[in-house]
PDB file of C-alpha atoms and ligand atoms in Angstrom:
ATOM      1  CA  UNK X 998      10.711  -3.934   5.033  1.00 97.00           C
ATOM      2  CA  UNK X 999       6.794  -5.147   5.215  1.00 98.00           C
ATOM      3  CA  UNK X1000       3.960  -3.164   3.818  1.00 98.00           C
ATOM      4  CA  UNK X1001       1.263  -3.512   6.301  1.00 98.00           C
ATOM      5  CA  UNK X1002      -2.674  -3.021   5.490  1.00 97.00           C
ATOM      6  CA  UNK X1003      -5.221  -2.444   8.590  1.00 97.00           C
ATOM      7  CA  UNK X1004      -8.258  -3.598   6.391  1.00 94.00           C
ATOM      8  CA  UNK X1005     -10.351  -2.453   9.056  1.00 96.00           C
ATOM      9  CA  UNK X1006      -9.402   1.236   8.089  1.00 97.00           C
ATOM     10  CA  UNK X1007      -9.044   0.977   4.044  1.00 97.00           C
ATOM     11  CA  UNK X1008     -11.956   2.444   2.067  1.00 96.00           C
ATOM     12  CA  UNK X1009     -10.644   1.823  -1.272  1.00 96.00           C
ATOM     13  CA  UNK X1010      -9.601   5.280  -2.101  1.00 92.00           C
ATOM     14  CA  UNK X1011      -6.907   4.303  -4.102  1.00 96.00           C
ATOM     15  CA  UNK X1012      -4.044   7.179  -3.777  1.00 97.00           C
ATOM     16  CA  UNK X1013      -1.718   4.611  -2.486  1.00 98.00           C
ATOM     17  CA  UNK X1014      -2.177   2.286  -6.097  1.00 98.00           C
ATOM     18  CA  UNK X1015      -1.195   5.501  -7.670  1.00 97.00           C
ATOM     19  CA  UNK X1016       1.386   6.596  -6.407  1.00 97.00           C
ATOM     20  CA  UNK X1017       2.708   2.940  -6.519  1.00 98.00           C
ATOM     21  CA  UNK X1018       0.682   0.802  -8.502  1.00 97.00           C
ATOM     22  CA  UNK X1019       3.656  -1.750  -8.609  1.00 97.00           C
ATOM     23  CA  UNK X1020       2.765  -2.930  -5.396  1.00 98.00           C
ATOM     24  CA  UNK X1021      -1.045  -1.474  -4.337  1.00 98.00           C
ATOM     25  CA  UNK X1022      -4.065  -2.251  -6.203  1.00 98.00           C
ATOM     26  CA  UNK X1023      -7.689  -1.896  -5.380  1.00 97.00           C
ATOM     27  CA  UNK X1024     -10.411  -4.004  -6.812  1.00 91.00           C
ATOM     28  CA  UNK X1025     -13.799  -4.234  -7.232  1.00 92.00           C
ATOM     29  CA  UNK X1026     -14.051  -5.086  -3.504  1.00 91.00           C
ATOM     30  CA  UNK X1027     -12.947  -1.418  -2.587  1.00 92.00           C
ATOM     31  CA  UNK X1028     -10.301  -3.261  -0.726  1.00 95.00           C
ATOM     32  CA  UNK X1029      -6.452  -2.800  -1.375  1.00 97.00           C
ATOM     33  CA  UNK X1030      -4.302  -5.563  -2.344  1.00 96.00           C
ATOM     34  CA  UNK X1031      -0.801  -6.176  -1.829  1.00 97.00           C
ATOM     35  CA  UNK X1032       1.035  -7.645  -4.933  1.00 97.00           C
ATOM     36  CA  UNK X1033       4.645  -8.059  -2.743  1.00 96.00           C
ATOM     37  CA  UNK X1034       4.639  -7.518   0.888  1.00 97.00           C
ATOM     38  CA  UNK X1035       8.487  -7.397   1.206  1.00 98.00           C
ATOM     39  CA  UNK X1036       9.406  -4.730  -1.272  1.00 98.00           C
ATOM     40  CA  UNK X1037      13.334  -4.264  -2.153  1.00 98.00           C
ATOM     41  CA  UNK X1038      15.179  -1.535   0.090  1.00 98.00           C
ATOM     42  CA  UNK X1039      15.359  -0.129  -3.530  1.00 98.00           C
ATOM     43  CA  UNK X1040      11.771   0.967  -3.864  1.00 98.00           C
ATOM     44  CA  UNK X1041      11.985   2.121  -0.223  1.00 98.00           C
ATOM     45  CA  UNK X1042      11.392   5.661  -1.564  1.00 97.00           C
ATOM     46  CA  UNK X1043       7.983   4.685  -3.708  1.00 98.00           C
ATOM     47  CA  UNK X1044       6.797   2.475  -0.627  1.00 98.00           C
ATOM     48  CA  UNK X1045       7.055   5.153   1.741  1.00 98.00           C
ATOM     49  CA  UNK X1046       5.322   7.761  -0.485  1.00 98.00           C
ATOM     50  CA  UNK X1047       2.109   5.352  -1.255  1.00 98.00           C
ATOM     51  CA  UNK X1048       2.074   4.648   2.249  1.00 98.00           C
ATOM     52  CA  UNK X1049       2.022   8.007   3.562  1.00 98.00           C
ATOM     53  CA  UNK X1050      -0.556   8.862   0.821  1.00 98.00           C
ATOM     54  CA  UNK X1051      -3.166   7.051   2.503  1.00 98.00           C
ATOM     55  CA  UNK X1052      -6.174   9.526   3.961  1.00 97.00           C
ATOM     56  CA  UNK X1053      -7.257   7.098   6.357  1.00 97.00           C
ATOM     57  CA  UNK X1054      -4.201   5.895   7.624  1.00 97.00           C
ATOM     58  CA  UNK X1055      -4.524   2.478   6.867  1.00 98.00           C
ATOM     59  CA  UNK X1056      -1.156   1.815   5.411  1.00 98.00           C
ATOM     60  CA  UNK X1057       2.369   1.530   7.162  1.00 98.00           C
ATOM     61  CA  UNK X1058       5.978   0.672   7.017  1.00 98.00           C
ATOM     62  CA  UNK X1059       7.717  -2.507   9.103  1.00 97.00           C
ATOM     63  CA  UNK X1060      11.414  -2.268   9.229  1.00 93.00           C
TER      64      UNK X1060
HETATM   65  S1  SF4 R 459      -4.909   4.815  -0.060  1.00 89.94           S
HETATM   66 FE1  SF4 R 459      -5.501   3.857   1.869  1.00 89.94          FE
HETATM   67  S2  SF4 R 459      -7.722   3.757   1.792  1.00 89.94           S
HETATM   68 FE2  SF4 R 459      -6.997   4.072  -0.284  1.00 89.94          FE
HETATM   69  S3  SF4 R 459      -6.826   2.024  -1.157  1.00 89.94           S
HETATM   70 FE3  SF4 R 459      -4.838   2.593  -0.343  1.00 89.94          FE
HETATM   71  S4  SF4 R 459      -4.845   1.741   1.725  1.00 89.94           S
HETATM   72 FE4  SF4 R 459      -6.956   1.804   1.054  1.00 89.94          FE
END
């Protein structure tokens, strides 16, 4: 699986670093960053939830 990031769209909110902080965290740049793309099938669960946390839409789920 690949967590994908439409920077286009992100605003720096910051639910998904909460949710999963693990994997999402926004800096000073109000941007999120990805600290592993390719998360274990094991975290699938956490992923999903940060993913689908996102307001704006700016987060999804490859494979
Ligand atoms: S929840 Fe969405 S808008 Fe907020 S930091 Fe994460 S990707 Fe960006």
């Amino acid at each position: 699986m690949k967590i994908v990031v439409d920077r286009d769209k992100c605003e720096g909110l910051g639910m998904c670093e909460s949710m999963a902080h693990e994997y999402f965290e926004v800096d000073d740049d109000d941007q999120v960053h990805i600290h592993n793309e390719n998360p274990p099938e094991e975290d699938r669960k956490m992923v999903l939830a940060a993913v689908n946390s996102c307001p704006v839409l700016a987060l999804s789920l490859e494979g």
